[in-house]
Every structure is written in C-alpha cells, then in structure tokens.
Coordinates of C-alpha atoms in Angstrom, one line a residue:
M21 CA 167.4 13.1 -97.3
R22 CA 165.5 12.7 -94.0
H23 CA 163.1 15.5 -95.1
H24 CA 162.4 13.8 -98.4
I25 CA 161.8 10.5 -96.6
N26 CA 159.4 12.1 -94.2
M27 CA 157.5 13.8 -97.0
L28 CA 157.1 10.4 -98.8
R29 CA 155.7 8.9 -95.5
E30 CA 153.5 11.8 -94.7
F31 CA 151.7 11.7 -98.1
S32 CA 151.5 7.9 -98.1
V33 CA 153.5 7.7 -101.3
P34 CA 154.7 4.1 -101.0
L35 CA 151.2 2.9 -100.3
L36 CA 149.7 4.7 -103.2
A37 CA 152.6 3.8 -105.5
G38 CA 151.9 0.2 -104.8
V39 CA 148.3 0.6 -105.8
V40 CA 149.2 2.2 -109.1
V41 CA 151.8 -0.5 -109.9
A42 CA 149.4 -3.3 -108.9
I43 CA 146.5 -2.0 -110.9
A44 CA 148.6 -1.4 -114.0
W45 CA 150.3 -4.8 -113.8
A46 CA 147.0 -6.7 -113.1
N47 CA 145.3 -5.1 -116.1
L48 CA 148.2 -5.1 -118.6
A49 CA 149.6 -8.6 -117.7
P50 CA 147.2 -10.4 -115.4
Q51 CA 148.8 -13.8 -115.7
S52 CA 152.2 -12.4 -114.9
Y53 CA 150.8 -10.5 -111.9
T54 CA 149.0 -13.5 -110.5
G55 CA 152.0 -15.7 -111.0
F56 CA 154.3 -13.3 -109.1
I57 CA 151.8 -12.7 -106.2
N58 CA 150.8 -16.3 -105.6
G59 CA 153.8 -18.2 -106.9
P60 CA 156.3 -19.8 -104.5
H61 CA 159.3 -17.6 -105.1
F62 CA 160.9 -17.0 -101.7
G63 CA 161.9 -20.2 -100.2
G64 CA 158.6 -21.8 -101.1
L65 CA 156.6 -18.8 -99.7
S66 CA 154.5 -16.6 -102.0
F67 CA 154.7 -12.9 -102.1
H68 CA 151.2 -12.7 -100.9
F69 CA 152.0 -14.8 -97.8
I70 CA 155.1 -12.7 -97.0
S71 CA 153.0 -9.5 -97.3
N72 CA 149.8 -10.5 -95.5
E73 CA 151.0 -13.1 -93.0
L74 CA 154.4 -11.7 -92.1
F75 CA 154.8 -8.0 -92.9
M76 CA 151.3 -7.2 -91.6
V77 CA 152.4 -8.5 -88.2
L78 CA 154.5 -5.3 -87.9
F79 CA 151.7 -3.1 -89.4
F80 CA 149.2 -4.3 -86.7
G81 CA 152.0 -4.2 -84.2
I82 CA 152.5 -0.5 -84.8
A83 CA 148.7 0.0 -84.5
A84 CA 148.8 -1.9 -81.2
V85 CA 151.5 0.6 -79.9
E86 CA 149.2 3.5 -80.6
I87 CA 146.3 1.8 -78.9
T88 CA 148.4 0.9 -75.9
Q89 CA 149.8 4.4 -75.5
S90 CA 146.3 6.0 -75.9
C91 CA 145.1 3.9 -72.9
L92 CA 147.9 5.1 -70.6
P93 CA 147.2 8.0 -68.1
G94 CA 147.4 11.2 -70.1
G95 CA 146.7 9.3 -73.4
D96 CA 143.8 10.2 -75.7
L97 CA 141.7 7.4 -74.3
N98 CA 142.4 8.1 -70.6
P99 CA 140.4 9.1 -68.7
I100 CA 137.6 7.5 -70.5
K101 CA 135.3 10.5 -70.1
K102 CA 137.2 12.7 -72.6
A103 CA 137.1 9.8 -75.1
V104 CA 133.4 9.1 -74.8
N105 CA 132.4 11.1 -77.8
P106 CA 135.0 9.7 -80.3
L107 CA 134.5 6.2 -78.9
L108 CA 130.7 6.5 -79.4
G109 CA 131.5 7.9 -82.9
M110 CA 133.7 4.8 -83.5
L111 CA 130.8 2.6 -82.4
G112 CA 128.6 4.4 -85.0
G113 CA 131.4 4.1 -87.5
V114 CA 131.4 0.3 -87.1
L115 CA 127.6 -0.3 -86.7
G116 CA 126.6 2.2 -89.5
P117 CA 128.5 0.4 -92.3
I118 CA 127.3 -3.0 -91.1
I119 CA 123.7 -1.9 -91.1
V120 CA 124.0 -0.3 -94.5
Y121 CA 125.8 -3.3 -96.0
L122 CA 123.4 -5.9 -94.7
T123 CA 120.4 -3.8 -95.6
L124 CA 121.5 -3.2 -99.2
N125 CA 122.6 -6.8 -99.5
S126 CA 119.1 -8.0 -98.6
L127 CA 117.7 -5.7 -101.3
I128 CA 120.1 -6.0 -104.2
G129 CA 122.7 -8.6 -103.2
S130 CA 122.6 -12.3 -102.4
P131 CA 123.3 -14.6 -99.4
A132 CA 126.7 -15.4 -101.0
L133 CA 127.8 -11.8 -100.3
H134 CA 126.7 -11.8 -96.6
N135 CA 130.2 -12.4 -95.3
G136 CA 131.4 -9.0 -96.6
W137 CA 129.8 -7.0 -93.8
G138 CA 133.1 -6.6 -92.0
I139 CA 135.0 -5.1 -94.9
S140 CA 133.7 -1.6 -94.3
T141 CA 134.1 -1.4 -90.5
A142 CA 137.7 0.0 -90.4
T143 CA 139.3 3.2 -91.4
D144 CA 142.7 3.7 -93.1
I145 CA 144.6 5.7 -90.5
A146 CA 147.3 7.2 -92.8
L147 CA 145.0 8.2 -95.7
A148 CA 142.2 9.5 -93.5
W149 CA 144.8 11.6 -91.5
L150 CA 146.2 13.0 -94.8
A151 CA 142.7 13.9 -96.1
A152 CA 141.7 15.4 -92.8
R153 CA 144.8 17.7 -92.8
V154 CA 143.8 18.9 -96.3
V155 CA 140.1 19.5 -95.4
F156 CA 140.5 20.9 -91.9
G157 CA 144.1 22.2 -91.7
A158 CA 147.0 20.6 -89.7
N159 CA 146.1 21.8 -86.2
H160 CA 142.3 21.5 -86.3
P161 CA 140.8 19.4 -83.4
A162 CA 138.8 17.3 -85.9
V163 CA 142.1 15.8 -87.2
S164 CA 142.9 14.4 -83.7
Y165 CA 139.3 13.3 -83.3
L166 CA 139.4 11.4 -86.6
L167 CA 142.8 9.8 -85.7
L168 CA 141.5 8.6 -82.4
L169 CA 138.3 7.3 -84.0
A170 CA 140.3 5.5 -86.7
V171 CA 142.7 3.9 -84.2
A172 CA 139.7 2.7 -82.1
D173 CA 137.7 1.3 -84.9
D174 CA 140.8 -0.4 -86.4
A175 CA 141.1 -2.1 -83.0
I176 CA 137.5 -3.4 -83.5
G177 CA 138.5 -4.4 -87.0
L178 CA 141.3 -6.6 -85.6
G179 CA 138.8 -8.3 -83.4
I180 CA 136.4 -8.9 -86.3
I181 CA 139.2 -10.4 -88.4
A182 CA 140.2 -12.7 -85.5
I183 CA 136.7 -13.8 -84.6
F184 CA 134.6 -13.7 -87.7
Y185 CA 137.0 -14.5 -90.5
P186 CA 138.7 -17.8 -89.9
N187 CA 139.8 -19.8 -92.9
P188 CA 136.7 -21.8 -94.0
A189 CA 139.0 -24.5 -95.4
F190 CA 140.5 -25.1 -92.0
P191 CA 138.2 -25.2 -89.0
A192 CA 139.5 -23.3 -85.9
Q193 CA 141.7 -25.3 -83.6
P194 CA 141.5 -23.3 -80.3
V195 CA 143.9 -25.6 -78.5
W196 CA 146.7 -24.0 -80.4
L197 CA 145.9 -20.6 -78.8
S198 CA 147.7 -22.0 -75.7
L199 CA 150.9 -21.1 -77.6
T200 CA 149.7 -17.5 -77.9
A201 CA 148.8 -17.4 -74.2
L202 CA 152.3 -18.8 -73.5
G203 CA 153.9 -16.0 -75.5
M204 CA 151.9 -13.5 -73.5
L205 CA 153.0 -15.1 -70.3
L206 CA 156.6 -15.0 -71.3
A207 CA 156.3 -11.4 -72.4
W208 CA 154.9 -10.5 -69.0
L209 CA 157.7 -12.4 -67.3
M210 CA 160.3 -10.5 -69.4
R211 CA 158.8 -7.2 -68.3
R212 CA 158.9 -8.4 -64.7
A213 CA 162.6 -9.2 -65.3
R214 CA 163.1 -5.7 -66.6
L215 CA 164.3 -6.7 -70.1
H216 CA 164.4 -3.5 -72.0
S217 CA 165.3 -4.7 -75.5
Y218 CA 162.2 -5.4 -77.6
W219 CA 163.9 -8.3 -79.5
P220 CA 163.2 -11.0 -76.9
Y221 CA 159.5 -10.0 -76.8
L222 CA 159.3 -10.1 -80.6
L223 CA 161.4 -13.3 -81.2
V224 CA 160.0 -15.3 -78.3
G225 CA 156.6 -13.9 -77.5
G226 CA 155.8 -12.9 -81.0
T227 CA 156.9 -16.2 -82.6
L228 CA 154.9 -18.2 -80.1
S229 CA 151.9 -16.0 -80.7
W230 CA 152.2 -16.2 -84.5
T231 CA 152.6 -20.0 -84.4
G232 CA 149.6 -20.4 -82.1
L233 CA 147.3 -18.2 -84.3
H234 CA 148.6 -19.9 -87.5
H235 CA 147.9 -23.4 -86.2
A236 CA 144.6 -22.3 -84.7
H237 CA 143.7 -21.2 -88.2
L238 CA 143.2 -17.6 -87.0
H239 CA 145.0 -14.8 -88.8
P240 CA 148.6 -14.7 -87.6
A241 CA 149.1 -11.1 -88.7
L242 CA 147.5 -10.2 -85.3
A243 CA 150.4 -11.9 -83.4
L244 CA 152.0 -8.8 -82.0
V245 CA 148.7 -7.3 -80.9
F246 CA 148.8 -9.7 -78.0
I247 CA 152.5 -9.0 -77.2
I248 CA 153.0 -5.3 -77.6
P249 CA 151.0 -4.2 -74.5
F250 CA 153.6 -6.1 -72.4
L251 CA 156.6 -4.0 -73.7
P252 CA 157.9 -1.7 -70.9
H253 CA 156.4 1.7 -71.4
A254 CA 156.1 5.1 -69.7
K255 CA 153.7 5.4 -66.8
H256 CA 152.1 8.5 -68.4
E257 CA 151.6 9.5 -72.0
H258 CA 152.6 13.0 -73.0
K259 CA 151.9 13.0 -76.8
H260 CA 148.9 12.7 -79.1
L261 CA 148.4 9.9 -81.6
F262 CA 151.3 9.3 -84.0
E263 CA 153.4 12.2 -82.6
E264 CA 157.0 11.6 -81.6
D265 CA 158.1 12.1 -78.0
P266 CA 161.9 12.7 -77.9
S267 CA 161.9 12.2 -74.2
D268 CA 160.4 8.8 -74.3
H269 CA 163.1 6.1 -74.6
T270 CA 161.1 3.2 -73.3
T271 CA 161.0 -0.2 -75.1
L272 CA 157.5 0.4 -76.5
S273 CA 158.5 3.8 -77.9
R274 CA 161.8 2.5 -79.4
F275 CA 160.0 -0.3 -81.2
E276 CA 157.6 2.2 -82.8
H277 CA 160.4 4.6 -83.7
E278 CA 162.7 2.0 -85.2
W279 CA 160.0 0.1 -87.2
K280 CA 157.6 2.9 -88.3
V281 CA 159.6 3.9 -91.3
F282 CA 160.0 0.3 -92.4
V283 CA 156.2 -0.3 -92.1
D284 CA 155.4 3.0 -93.9
F285 CA 157.5 2.0 -96.9
G286 CA 156.6 -1.7 -96.6
L287 CA 153.0 -0.7 -97.4
F288 CA 154.1 -0.6 -101.0
M289 CA 154.5 -4.4 -100.7
F290 CA 151.1 -4.8 -99.1
S291 CA 149.3 -2.7 -101.7
L292 CA 151.2 -4.4 -104.5
A293 CA 150.0 -7.8 -103.2
N294 CA 146.4 -6.8 -102.6
A295 CA 145.4 -4.0 -104.9
G296 CA 145.9 -5.7 -108.2
V297 CA 142.3 -5.9 -109.4
Q298 CA 141.2 -5.6 -113.0
F299 CA 138.9 -2.8 -114.0
S300 CA 136.3 -5.4 -115.0
S301 CA 136.2 -6.7 -111.4
V302 CA 133.2 -4.6 -110.6
G303 CA 130.1 -6.4 -109.2
T304 CA 127.3 -6.0 -106.7
V305 CA 129.6 -6.4 -103.8
T306 CA 131.7 -3.4 -105.0
W307 CA 128.8 -1.1 -104.5
L308 CA 127.8 -2.7 -101.3
V309 CA 131.2 -2.1 -99.8
L310 CA 131.5 1.4 -101.2
A311 CA 128.0 2.5 -100.0
A312 CA 128.7 1.0 -96.6
L313 CA 131.9 2.9 -96.3
L314 CA 130.7 6.3 -97.6
A315 CA 127.1 6.4 -96.3
G316 CA 127.4 4.0 -93.4
K317 CA 130.5 5.7 -91.9
T318 CA 129.1 9.2 -92.3
L319 CA 125.7 8.5 -90.9
G320 CA 127.0 6.3 -88.1
I321 CA 129.7 8.6 -86.9
F322 CA 127.5 11.7 -87.0
S323 CA 124.5 10.1 -85.4
F324 CA 126.5 8.6 -82.5
G325 CA 128.7 11.6 -82.1
W326 CA 125.6 13.8 -81.9
L327 CA 124.0 11.4 -79.4
A328 CA 127.1 11.7 -77.2
T329 CA 126.8 15.5 -77.2
R330 CA 123.1 15.2 -76.1
L331 CA 124.3 12.9 -73.3
G332 CA 126.7 15.6 -72.1
F333 CA 129.9 14.3 -73.7
G334 CA 130.8 17.2 -76.0
L335 CA 133.0 17.4 -79.1
P336 CA 136.5 18.7 -78.6
H337 CA 136.8 22.5 -78.2
G338 CA 136.7 24.1 -81.6
M339 CA 134.9 21.3 -83.4
T340 CA 131.3 21.7 -84.6
L341 CA 128.6 19.3 -85.8
R342 CA 129.5 20.3 -89.4
D343 CA 133.0 19.2 -88.7
L344 CA 131.6 15.9 -87.4
V345 CA 129.8 15.3 -90.7
L346 CA 133.1 15.9 -92.6
A347 CA 135.1 13.6 -90.2
G348 CA 132.5 10.9 -90.8
M349 CA 132.8 11.2 -94.5
I350 CA 136.6 11.1 -94.5
A351 CA 136.5 8.1 -92.2
G352 CA 134.9 6.2 -95.1
T353 CA 138.4 5.8 -96.5
G354 CA 138.7 2.1 -95.7
F355 CA 141.4 1.0 -98.1
T356 CA 144.3 -0.8 -96.2
V357 CA 142.3 -2.7 -93.6
A358 CA 139.3 -3.0 -95.9
L359 CA 141.5 -4.7 -98.5
F360 CA 142.9 -6.9 -95.8
V361 CA 139.5 -8.0 -94.6
A362 CA 138.2 -8.4 -98.2
G363 CA 140.9 -11.0 -98.7
E364 CA 139.7 -12.9 -95.7
A365 CA 135.9 -12.5 -96.2
F366 CA 135.7 -14.1 -99.7
T367 CA 137.7 -17.0 -101.2
E368 CA 136.0 -16.9 -104.6
P369 CA 138.5 -14.9 -106.7
V370 CA 135.8 -12.9 -108.7
V371 CA 133.9 -11.9 -105.7
Q372 CA 137.1 -11.1 -103.7
S373 CA 138.3 -8.9 -106.5
A374 CA 135.0 -7.1 -106.7
A375 CA 135.0 -6.5 -103.0
K376 CA 138.6 -5.2 -103.1
M377 CA 137.5 -2.8 -105.9
G378 CA 134.9 -1.3 -103.5
A379 CA 137.6 -0.9 -100.8
M380 CA 139.9 0.9 -103.3
L381 CA 137.1 3.1 -104.6
S382 CA 136.7 4.3 -101.0
L383 CA 139.6 6.5 -101.6
S384 CA 137.0 8.8 -103.1
A385 CA 135.9 9.6 -99.5
A386 CA 138.6 12.1 -99.3
L387 CA 137.4 13.9 -102.5
F388 CA 133.8 13.8 -101.3
G389 CA 134.9 15.2 -98.0
L390 CA 136.7 18.1 -99.7
L391 CA 133.6 18.8 -101.9
L392 CA 131.3 18.6 -98.9
S393 CA 133.5 21.1 -97.0
K394 CA 133.0 23.5 -99.9
L395 CA 129.2 22.9 -100.0
I396 CA 128.6 23.5 -96.3
Q397 CA 131.1 26.3 -96.3
R398 CA 133.0 25.0 -93.3

C-alpha cells in the first residue's frame, strides 16, 4: 500500500486527476461546477476558499520548509557560492518571463492585461521534477539544479503574490500585519523555550499570521511562510531537496514528513477548484502567459546561467550548456503556482479563465523538453 501511495505522489496523480475532473465538469456542466466551487457549502465557506485560503497554507508551508533547509549549513543554498549559478538562473527565470509577457502585451495585448506579468514567474516543483527525471534520468545533476531553481523562484513568486497582488476591492491595511509580526515573535519565543511539538507554532503563530494577512488584505495562504523558519531544526543539513533524512527528527523535519502526503493528495482539491476552465476560454492573455512561460523561462534561465559560468560560477559537475537549455524549457511548467497567481491577478472571470488556460497549457513544456532533448541529441 505504501509503495502504491508513493507512486501516486511521485507521478503527481492527485494533481493531474483534479485537472481532468475540473475540465470535464466545467465543460459538461458549467453551472453545476461553478455552483459547487463558489457556493457556500461548508459552514458558509466556499470550496474555493477552503482550497486557496486554507489548504494552500500547508502547501506554501511545505515549500517554506524546503527553502529553510536549503539555507542551512550543508544545504543546497549554503554556502552561497555553490548556489550562485542556479540562483542567477532563477533570476533569469523570473525576469525572462516578465520581459516576454510585457513586451508581447505591448504589441498584441492591452493595458487591461498588464497585471498578468506575475503569472509566469514561478515553476511547478512537482511536475518539473517529474519531467526532468524523464528527460535526464533520476540521478542527473540537472534534476537537482532544476529543483533548486524551482524552489528559489517559487520563493520569489510568494513575494510577488504578497506585494503585487492585493485584493483590488479591499485596499491593504498594513496595521493588521502587527498580528503576523506577533505570531513570528511568539514562534521565536516558543523555540527559545524549546517547544518541540510543531502544533503550538501552527495553532498560535500560524493563526495569528493568517489573521493578520487576511485582515491586511494580503493573501493568507502565505501565513506559514513567516512561521516555519522558527521551527526547531538541525544545525546542518545532510540531504538534498525533497529527500527524506531518517536521522532528522527535528520539529521542522517532522512537520514536513507528517504533512507532505496530505499536501500531495490535497492538490487534487486545489486543481479541482482552479483548473475548471472551458475550452472556449482562450484569449490573448492565454498566449501571453504561455509564451512567457515557454520562451521567457528558457531564454532567461539559459542566458543568466551562461553568464554565471562566464563569471566563474560553473554548472554542477556533469551538467552542460545543452542540459541548461533543457532545464530552462522544463522550468516553463508553471501550472500550480501559475494557476494560483492567475486567480489573484485578474478578477474579471473571462480574462481569469483565459489566463488559467495559459497556465495549464504550460504542461506542454515537459513535452517540448523531451522533443528538444531528441533534437539536440543530449
């Protein structure tokens, strides 16, 4: 049973199954789908609210664990010198899509679509990892390079969501962020008091952080991002990204281990709530998002990664510039975070659906990566 569960998680089956169900439901019975997603069914809360405002707290919390561990001594981002190339690649993977999106929007788009520039900045970690394993093989250094890049640019994506996509109907109320700061302070005090259960950190610090962000009209899904770094953790990191370390029994590691399976399967709920777009929901912004993800990621990551090598910060041993091109192409798989940002970037349903279609079509990045690997005979 455990083997089958791990297979479902490894191949992102819950996430992709949610996409299939959402698309089929939205196209066969659009009113039924919309009513289920947006209707007040669960104690007055909509399914969309539970998915995007509550469940995604855990999703971004798991991402925060990986970022925190990567920054520890021995982690993939420490010391900074060995992470310079993927971090510069990440910078290119953020700036490239923004430049492509805004340039194309000025040529074929409209001012109303300007706000979609942030949709294409992040990479879907799970799907990009899966595609990279198919293209490169499980133990190729490009897989770890791509994972590190994806985690880093998702961290940038979190900042973009928090800063640039407040709810336009509700102006930001920064005073409420004092609750988030209080949650961080209490989490720090808990660690000083040597509390080793993660529950007080989540229930006290996380609740205060969520409430502060919610009332400040910033996205509350980021609540645990501010709390997770305070969980007691090892002084040194001995594993790579998303690997299990059986010897690590710290609070931070236990939180990831005990909630990762729930999050992986809960992504069915997220994709069900966000991927239900009709096939007719294709517009200019669809192609802007898709082009920014495919072309912008590839060009940005390759150019900045190449620049890093010229500055003396080489690629990982065994990875070539051709591999860097392929990694850039696969990183164009925006999907999960791109869907999330699309829901924040646009409030007009037709434009939002068209933007989400572009995010979903970015799944083709994996196919293009495989075809490109054949063409360049990697």
